[in-house]
Short mmCIF file of C-alpha atoms in Angstrom, two decimals:
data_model
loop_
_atom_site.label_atom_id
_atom_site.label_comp_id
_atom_site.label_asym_id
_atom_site.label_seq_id
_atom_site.Cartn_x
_atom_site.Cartn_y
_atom_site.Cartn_z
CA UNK A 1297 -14.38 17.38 26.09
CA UNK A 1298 -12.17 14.32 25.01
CA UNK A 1299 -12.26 13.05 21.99
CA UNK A 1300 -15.51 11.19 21.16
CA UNK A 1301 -16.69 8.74 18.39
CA UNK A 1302 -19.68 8.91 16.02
CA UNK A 1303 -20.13 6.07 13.74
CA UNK A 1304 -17.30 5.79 11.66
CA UNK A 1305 -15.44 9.87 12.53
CA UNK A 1306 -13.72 10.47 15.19
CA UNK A 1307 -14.18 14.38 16.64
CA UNK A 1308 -11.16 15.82 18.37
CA UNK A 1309 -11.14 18.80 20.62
CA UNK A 1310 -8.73 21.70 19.62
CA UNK A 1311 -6.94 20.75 23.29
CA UNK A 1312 -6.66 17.32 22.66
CA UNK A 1313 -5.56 17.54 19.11
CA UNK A 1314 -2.78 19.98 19.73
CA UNK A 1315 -1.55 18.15 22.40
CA UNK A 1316 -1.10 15.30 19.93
CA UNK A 1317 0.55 17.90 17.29
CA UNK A 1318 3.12 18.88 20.17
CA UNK A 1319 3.74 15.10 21.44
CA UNK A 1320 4.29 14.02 17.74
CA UNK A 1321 6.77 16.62 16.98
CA UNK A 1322 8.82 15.91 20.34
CA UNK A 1323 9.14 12.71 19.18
CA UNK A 1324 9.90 13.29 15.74
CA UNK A 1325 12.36 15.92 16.82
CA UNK A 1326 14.28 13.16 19.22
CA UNK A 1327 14.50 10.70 16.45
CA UNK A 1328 15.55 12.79 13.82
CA UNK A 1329 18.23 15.54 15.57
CA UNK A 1330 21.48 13.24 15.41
CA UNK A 1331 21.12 13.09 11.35
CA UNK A 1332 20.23 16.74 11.11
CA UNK A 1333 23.09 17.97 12.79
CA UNK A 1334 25.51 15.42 11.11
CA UNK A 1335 23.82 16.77 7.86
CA UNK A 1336 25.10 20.48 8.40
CA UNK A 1337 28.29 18.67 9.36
CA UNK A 1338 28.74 16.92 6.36
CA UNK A 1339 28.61 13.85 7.61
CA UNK A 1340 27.77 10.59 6.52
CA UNK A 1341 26.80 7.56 8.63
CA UNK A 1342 26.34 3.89 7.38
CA UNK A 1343 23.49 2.47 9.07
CA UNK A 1344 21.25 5.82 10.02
CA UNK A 1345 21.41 7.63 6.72
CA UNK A 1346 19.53 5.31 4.72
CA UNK A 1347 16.25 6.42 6.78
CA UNK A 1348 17.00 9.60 4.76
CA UNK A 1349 18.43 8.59 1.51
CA UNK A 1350 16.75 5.62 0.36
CA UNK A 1351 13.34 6.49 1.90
CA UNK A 1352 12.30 9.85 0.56
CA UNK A 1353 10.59 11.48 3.21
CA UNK A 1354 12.05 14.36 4.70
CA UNK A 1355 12.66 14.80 8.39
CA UNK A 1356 10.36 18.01 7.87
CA UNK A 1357 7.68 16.34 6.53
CA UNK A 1358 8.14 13.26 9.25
CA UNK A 1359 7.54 16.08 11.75
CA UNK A 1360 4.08 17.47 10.23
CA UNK A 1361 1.26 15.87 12.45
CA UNK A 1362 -1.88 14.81 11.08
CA UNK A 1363 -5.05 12.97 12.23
CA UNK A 1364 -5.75 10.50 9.29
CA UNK A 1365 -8.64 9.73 8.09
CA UNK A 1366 -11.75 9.67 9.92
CA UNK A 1367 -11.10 12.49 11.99
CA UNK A 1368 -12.47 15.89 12.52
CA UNK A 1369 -10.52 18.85 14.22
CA UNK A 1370 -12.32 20.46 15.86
CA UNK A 1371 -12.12 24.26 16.93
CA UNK A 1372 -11.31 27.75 15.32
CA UNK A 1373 -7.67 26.78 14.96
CA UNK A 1374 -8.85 23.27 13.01
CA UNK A 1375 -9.00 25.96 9.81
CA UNK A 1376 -5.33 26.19 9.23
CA UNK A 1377 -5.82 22.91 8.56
CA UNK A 1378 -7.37 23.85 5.76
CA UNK A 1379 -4.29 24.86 3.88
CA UNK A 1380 -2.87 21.32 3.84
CA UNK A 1381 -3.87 18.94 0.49
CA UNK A 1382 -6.73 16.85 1.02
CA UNK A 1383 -8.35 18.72 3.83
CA UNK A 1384 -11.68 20.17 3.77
CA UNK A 1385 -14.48 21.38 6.03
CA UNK A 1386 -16.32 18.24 7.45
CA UNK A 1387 -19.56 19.38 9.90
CA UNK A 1388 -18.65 21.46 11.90
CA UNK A 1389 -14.95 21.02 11.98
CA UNK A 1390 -12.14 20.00 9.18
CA UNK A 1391 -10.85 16.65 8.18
CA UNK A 1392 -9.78 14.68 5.23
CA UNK A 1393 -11.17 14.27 2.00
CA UNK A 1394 -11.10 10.73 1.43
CA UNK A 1395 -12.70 10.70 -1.86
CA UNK A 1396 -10.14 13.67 -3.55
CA UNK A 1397 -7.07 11.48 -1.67
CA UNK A 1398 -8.39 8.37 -3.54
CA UNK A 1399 -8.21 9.99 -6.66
CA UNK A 1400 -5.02 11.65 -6.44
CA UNK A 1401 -3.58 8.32 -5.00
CA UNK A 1402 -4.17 5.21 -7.04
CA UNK A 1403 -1.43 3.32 -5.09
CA UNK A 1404 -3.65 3.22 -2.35
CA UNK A 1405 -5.18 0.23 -4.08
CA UNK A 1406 -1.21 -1.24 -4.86
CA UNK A 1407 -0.25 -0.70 -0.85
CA UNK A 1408 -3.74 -2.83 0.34
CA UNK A 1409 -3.17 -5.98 -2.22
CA UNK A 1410 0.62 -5.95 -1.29
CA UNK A 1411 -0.17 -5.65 2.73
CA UNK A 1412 -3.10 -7.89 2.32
CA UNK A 1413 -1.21 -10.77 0.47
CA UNK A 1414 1.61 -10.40 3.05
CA UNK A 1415 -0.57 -10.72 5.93
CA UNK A 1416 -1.80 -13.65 4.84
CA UNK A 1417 1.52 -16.04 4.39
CA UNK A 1418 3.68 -17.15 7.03
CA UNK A 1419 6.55 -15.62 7.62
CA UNK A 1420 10.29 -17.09 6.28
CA UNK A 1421 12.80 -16.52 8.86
CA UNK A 1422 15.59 -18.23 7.04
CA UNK A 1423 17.81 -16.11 4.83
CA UNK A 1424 20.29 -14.72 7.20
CA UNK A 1425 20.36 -11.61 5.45
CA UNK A 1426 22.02 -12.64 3.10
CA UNK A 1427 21.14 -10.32 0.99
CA UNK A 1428 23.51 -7.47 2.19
CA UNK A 1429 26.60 -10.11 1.00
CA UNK A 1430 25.21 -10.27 -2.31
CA UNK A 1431 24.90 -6.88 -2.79
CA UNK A 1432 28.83 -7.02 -2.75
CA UNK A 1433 29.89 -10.65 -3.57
CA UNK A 1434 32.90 -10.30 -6.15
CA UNK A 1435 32.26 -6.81 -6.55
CA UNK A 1436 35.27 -4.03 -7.81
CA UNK A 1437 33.89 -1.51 -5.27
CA UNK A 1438 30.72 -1.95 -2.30
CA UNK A 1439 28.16 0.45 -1.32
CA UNK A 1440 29.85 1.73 1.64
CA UNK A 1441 33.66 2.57 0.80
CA UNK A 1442 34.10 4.26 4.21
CA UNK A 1443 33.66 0.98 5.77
CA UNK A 1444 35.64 -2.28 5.73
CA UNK A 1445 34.19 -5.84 5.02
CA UNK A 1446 34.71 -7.43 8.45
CA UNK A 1447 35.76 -11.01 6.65
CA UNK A 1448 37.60 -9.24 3.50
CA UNK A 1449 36.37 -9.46 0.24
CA UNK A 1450 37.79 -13.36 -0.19
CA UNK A 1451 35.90 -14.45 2.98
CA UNK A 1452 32.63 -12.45 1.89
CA UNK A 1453 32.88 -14.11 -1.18
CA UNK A 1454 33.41 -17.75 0.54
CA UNK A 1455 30.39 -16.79 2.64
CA UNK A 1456 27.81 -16.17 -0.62
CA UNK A 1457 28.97 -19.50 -1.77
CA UNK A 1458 28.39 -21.36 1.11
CA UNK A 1459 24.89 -20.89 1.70
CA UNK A 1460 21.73 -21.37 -0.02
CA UNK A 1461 20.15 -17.60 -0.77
CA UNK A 1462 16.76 -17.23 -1.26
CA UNK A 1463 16.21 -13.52 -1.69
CA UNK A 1464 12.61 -12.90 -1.93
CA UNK A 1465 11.83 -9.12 -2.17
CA UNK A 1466 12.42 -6.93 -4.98
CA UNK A 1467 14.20 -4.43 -3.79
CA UNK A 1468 17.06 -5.53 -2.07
CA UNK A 1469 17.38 -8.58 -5.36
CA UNK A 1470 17.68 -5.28 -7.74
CA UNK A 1471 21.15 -4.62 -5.57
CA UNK A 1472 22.54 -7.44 -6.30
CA UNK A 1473 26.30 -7.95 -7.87
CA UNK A 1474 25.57 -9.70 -11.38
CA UNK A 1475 27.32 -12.82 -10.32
CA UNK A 1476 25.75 -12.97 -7.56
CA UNK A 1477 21.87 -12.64 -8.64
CA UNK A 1478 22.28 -16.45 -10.82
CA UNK A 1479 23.26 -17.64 -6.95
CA UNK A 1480 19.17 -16.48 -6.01
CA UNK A 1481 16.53 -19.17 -5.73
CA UNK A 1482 14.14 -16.47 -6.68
CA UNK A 1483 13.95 -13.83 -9.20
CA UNK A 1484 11.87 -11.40 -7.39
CA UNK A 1485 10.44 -8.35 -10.13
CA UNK A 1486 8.59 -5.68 -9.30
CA UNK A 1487 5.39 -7.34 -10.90
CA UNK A 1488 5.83 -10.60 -8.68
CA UNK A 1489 5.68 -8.34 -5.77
CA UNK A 1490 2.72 -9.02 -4.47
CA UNK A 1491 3.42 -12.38 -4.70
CA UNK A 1492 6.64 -12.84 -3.29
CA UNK A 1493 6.47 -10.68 -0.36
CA UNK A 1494 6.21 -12.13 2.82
CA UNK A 1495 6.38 -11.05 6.49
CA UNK A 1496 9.63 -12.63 7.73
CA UNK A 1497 11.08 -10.42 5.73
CA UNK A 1498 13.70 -7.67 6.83
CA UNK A 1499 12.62 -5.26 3.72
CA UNK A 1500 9.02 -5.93 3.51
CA UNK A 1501 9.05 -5.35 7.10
CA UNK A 1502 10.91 -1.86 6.40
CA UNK A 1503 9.11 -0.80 3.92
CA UNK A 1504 5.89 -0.50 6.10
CA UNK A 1505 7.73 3.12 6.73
CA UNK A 1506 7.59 3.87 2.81
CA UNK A 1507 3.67 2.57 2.15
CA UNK A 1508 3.03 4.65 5.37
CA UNK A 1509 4.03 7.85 4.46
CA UNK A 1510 2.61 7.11 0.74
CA UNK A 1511 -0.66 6.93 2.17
CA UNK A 1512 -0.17 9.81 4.30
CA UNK A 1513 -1.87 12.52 5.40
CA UNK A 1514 -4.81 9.59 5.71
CA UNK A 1515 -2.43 8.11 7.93
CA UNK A 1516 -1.93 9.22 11.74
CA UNK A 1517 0.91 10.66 11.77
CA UNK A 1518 1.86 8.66 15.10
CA UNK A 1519 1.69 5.17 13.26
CA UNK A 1520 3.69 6.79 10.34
CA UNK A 1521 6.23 7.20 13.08
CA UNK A 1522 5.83 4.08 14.06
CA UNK A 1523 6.55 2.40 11.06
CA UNK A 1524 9.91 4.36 10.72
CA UNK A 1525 11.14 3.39 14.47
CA UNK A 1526 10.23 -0.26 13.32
CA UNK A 1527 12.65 0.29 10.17
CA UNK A 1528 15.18 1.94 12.15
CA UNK A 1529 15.79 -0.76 14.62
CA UNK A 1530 15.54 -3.04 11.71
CA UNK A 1531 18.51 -1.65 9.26
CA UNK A 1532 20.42 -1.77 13.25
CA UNK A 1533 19.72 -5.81 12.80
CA UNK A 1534 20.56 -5.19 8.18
CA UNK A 1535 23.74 -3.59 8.90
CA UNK A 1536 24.95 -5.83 11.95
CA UNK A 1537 24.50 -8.68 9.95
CA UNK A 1538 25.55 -7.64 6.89
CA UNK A 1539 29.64 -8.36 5.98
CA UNK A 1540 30.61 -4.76 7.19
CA UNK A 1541 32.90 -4.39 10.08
CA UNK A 1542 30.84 -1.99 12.03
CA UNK A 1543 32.81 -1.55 15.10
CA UNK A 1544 34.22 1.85 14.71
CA UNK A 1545 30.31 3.30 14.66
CA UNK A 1546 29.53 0.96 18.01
CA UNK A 1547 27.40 -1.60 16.19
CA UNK A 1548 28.91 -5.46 17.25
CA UNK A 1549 28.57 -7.65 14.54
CA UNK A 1550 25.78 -11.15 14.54
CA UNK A 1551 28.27 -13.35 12.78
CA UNK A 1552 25.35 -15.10 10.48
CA UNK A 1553 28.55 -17.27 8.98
CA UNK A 1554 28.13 -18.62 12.51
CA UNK A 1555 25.46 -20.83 14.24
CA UNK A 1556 25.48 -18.54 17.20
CA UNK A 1557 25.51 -15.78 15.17
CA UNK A 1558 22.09 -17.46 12.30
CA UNK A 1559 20.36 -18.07 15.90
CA UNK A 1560 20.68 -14.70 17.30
CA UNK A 1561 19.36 -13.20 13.70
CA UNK A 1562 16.50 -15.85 13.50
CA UNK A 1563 15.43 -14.53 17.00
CA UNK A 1564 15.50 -11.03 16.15
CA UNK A 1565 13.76 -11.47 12.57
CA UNK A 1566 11.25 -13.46 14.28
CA UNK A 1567 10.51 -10.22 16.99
CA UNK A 1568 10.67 -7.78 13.91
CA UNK A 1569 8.20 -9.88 12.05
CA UNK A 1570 5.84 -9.75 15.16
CA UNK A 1571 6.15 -6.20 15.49
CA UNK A 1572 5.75 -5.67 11.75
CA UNK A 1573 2.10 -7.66 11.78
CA UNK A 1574 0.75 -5.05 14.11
CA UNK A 1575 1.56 -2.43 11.84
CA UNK A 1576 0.54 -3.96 8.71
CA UNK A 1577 -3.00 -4.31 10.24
CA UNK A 1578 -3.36 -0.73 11.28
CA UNK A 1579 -2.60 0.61 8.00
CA UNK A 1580 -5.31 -2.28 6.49
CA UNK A 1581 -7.13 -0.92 8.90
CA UNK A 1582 -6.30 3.10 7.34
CA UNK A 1583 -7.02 1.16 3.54
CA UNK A 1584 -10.52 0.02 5.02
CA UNK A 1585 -11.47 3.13 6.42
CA UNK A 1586 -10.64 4.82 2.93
CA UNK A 1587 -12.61 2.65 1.33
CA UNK A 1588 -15.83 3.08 3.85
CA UNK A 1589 -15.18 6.66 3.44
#
């Protein structure tokens, strides 16, 4: 027996839903072994770490599987299920408890609005990244001592200047140097949030990762690993454009102080952006289904 649908649940087959426990943690364990083992090496790394550190979600807890809501394990083994928050006996099989989740997670409501107003605007593919200069435009000391500003801090500084800034989410503004956050068009807040996110950009697109795993275990544990490849290959794009001299960890740079170089990171915001509205809609889709639940 495959899995089969009944109204709104989904019923899995013990086969078929450890099959998907064993696929996810394969993946999981591919896309998380290089930072493990440079962890027990002490080891720091300027573009992959931030997966790790800024996000809070464990590699560990990255590798737990879990259907999401709407579906029922089914089988004997579907019990040890049972010892995970938010589960309970549903039928004849065990599932989520939407209702208990809902309660213990208010933000639910927060992460629909936000996704829902971001969905709906088009997206603004203009800002270069500029927010990664910024974050280090006349500073005393940037973010990632091991690792040199490619134009020095005099040509960072020239670069800031230069171009018009228009910083629109929250939490890349809060990083900015002080001089540099009277240089924003926008003074993004936490409270304007929902209001100034929109779907061009680098961060919002990110964060999908963060309001994944937030909403999980009522999200599939396969899209919550989608949203964190998505916001891998997207700090590749952060950190390439940003003023760092990346060279010595193999990234090339996309020189945004350049035409060539605002064309090549207009192209690859624009794919991001794409790739980031297909995930947004599956978790409105998760939202929904809480809701109908």
């Amino acid at each position: 027996m495959e899995a089969t649908a009944t109204g709104a649940v989904t019923a899995l087959t013990e086969a078929r839903w450890r099959g998907r426990t064993r696929a996810h943690e394969a993946r999981v364990d591919a896309l998380t072994i290089d930072h493990l083992r440079r962890r027990e090496r002490g080891e720091r790394h300027p573009v992959e770490d931030f997966l790790f550190t800024y996000y809070s979600l464990k590699p560990s807890r990255l590798r737990r599987w879990h259907p999401g809501v709407g579906t029922v394990l089914l089988g004997e083994g579907a019990r040890e299920h049972l010892a995970e928050r938010f589960h309970t006996e549903l039928g004849e099989g065990v599932g989520l408890d939407a209702r208990a989740f809902l309660a213990a997670r208010p933000v639910a409501g927060f992460v629909e609005r936000l996704l829902s107003a971001v969905a709906s605007r088009p997206a603004h593919l203009g800002c270069f990244g500029l927010h990664e200069w910024a974050m280090v435009y006349r500073a005393d000391r940037v973010r990632h001592e091991q690792v040199p500003l490619r134009l020095g801090a005099e040509g960072t500084d020239r670069v800031v200047r230069s171009h018009r800034i228009r910083c629109s989410h929250f939490d890349a503004f809060r990083f900015f140097t002080g001089p540099a956050r009277p240089l924003n068009t926008l003074r993004p807040t936490r409270e304007s949030q929902v209001d100034l996110d929109q779907p061009g950009c680098l961060h919002a697109n990110m964060d999908l990762y963060k309001w994944a795993y937030k909403l999980a275990p009522a999200v599939p544990s396969e899209l919550v690993a989608d949203c964190f490849e998505l916001s891998r290959d997207i700090r590749v794009l952060d950190m390439r454009a940003s003023p760092y001299d990346l060279a010595a960890w193999g990234y090339a740079p996309v020189r945004i102080e350049t035409a060539e170089g605002k064309a090549e990171y207009m192209a690859a915001q624009e794919g991001f952006a794409e790739r980031g509205a297909v995930l947004r809609e599956r978790l409105l889709e998760v939202c929904a289904a809480l809701r109908g639940a």
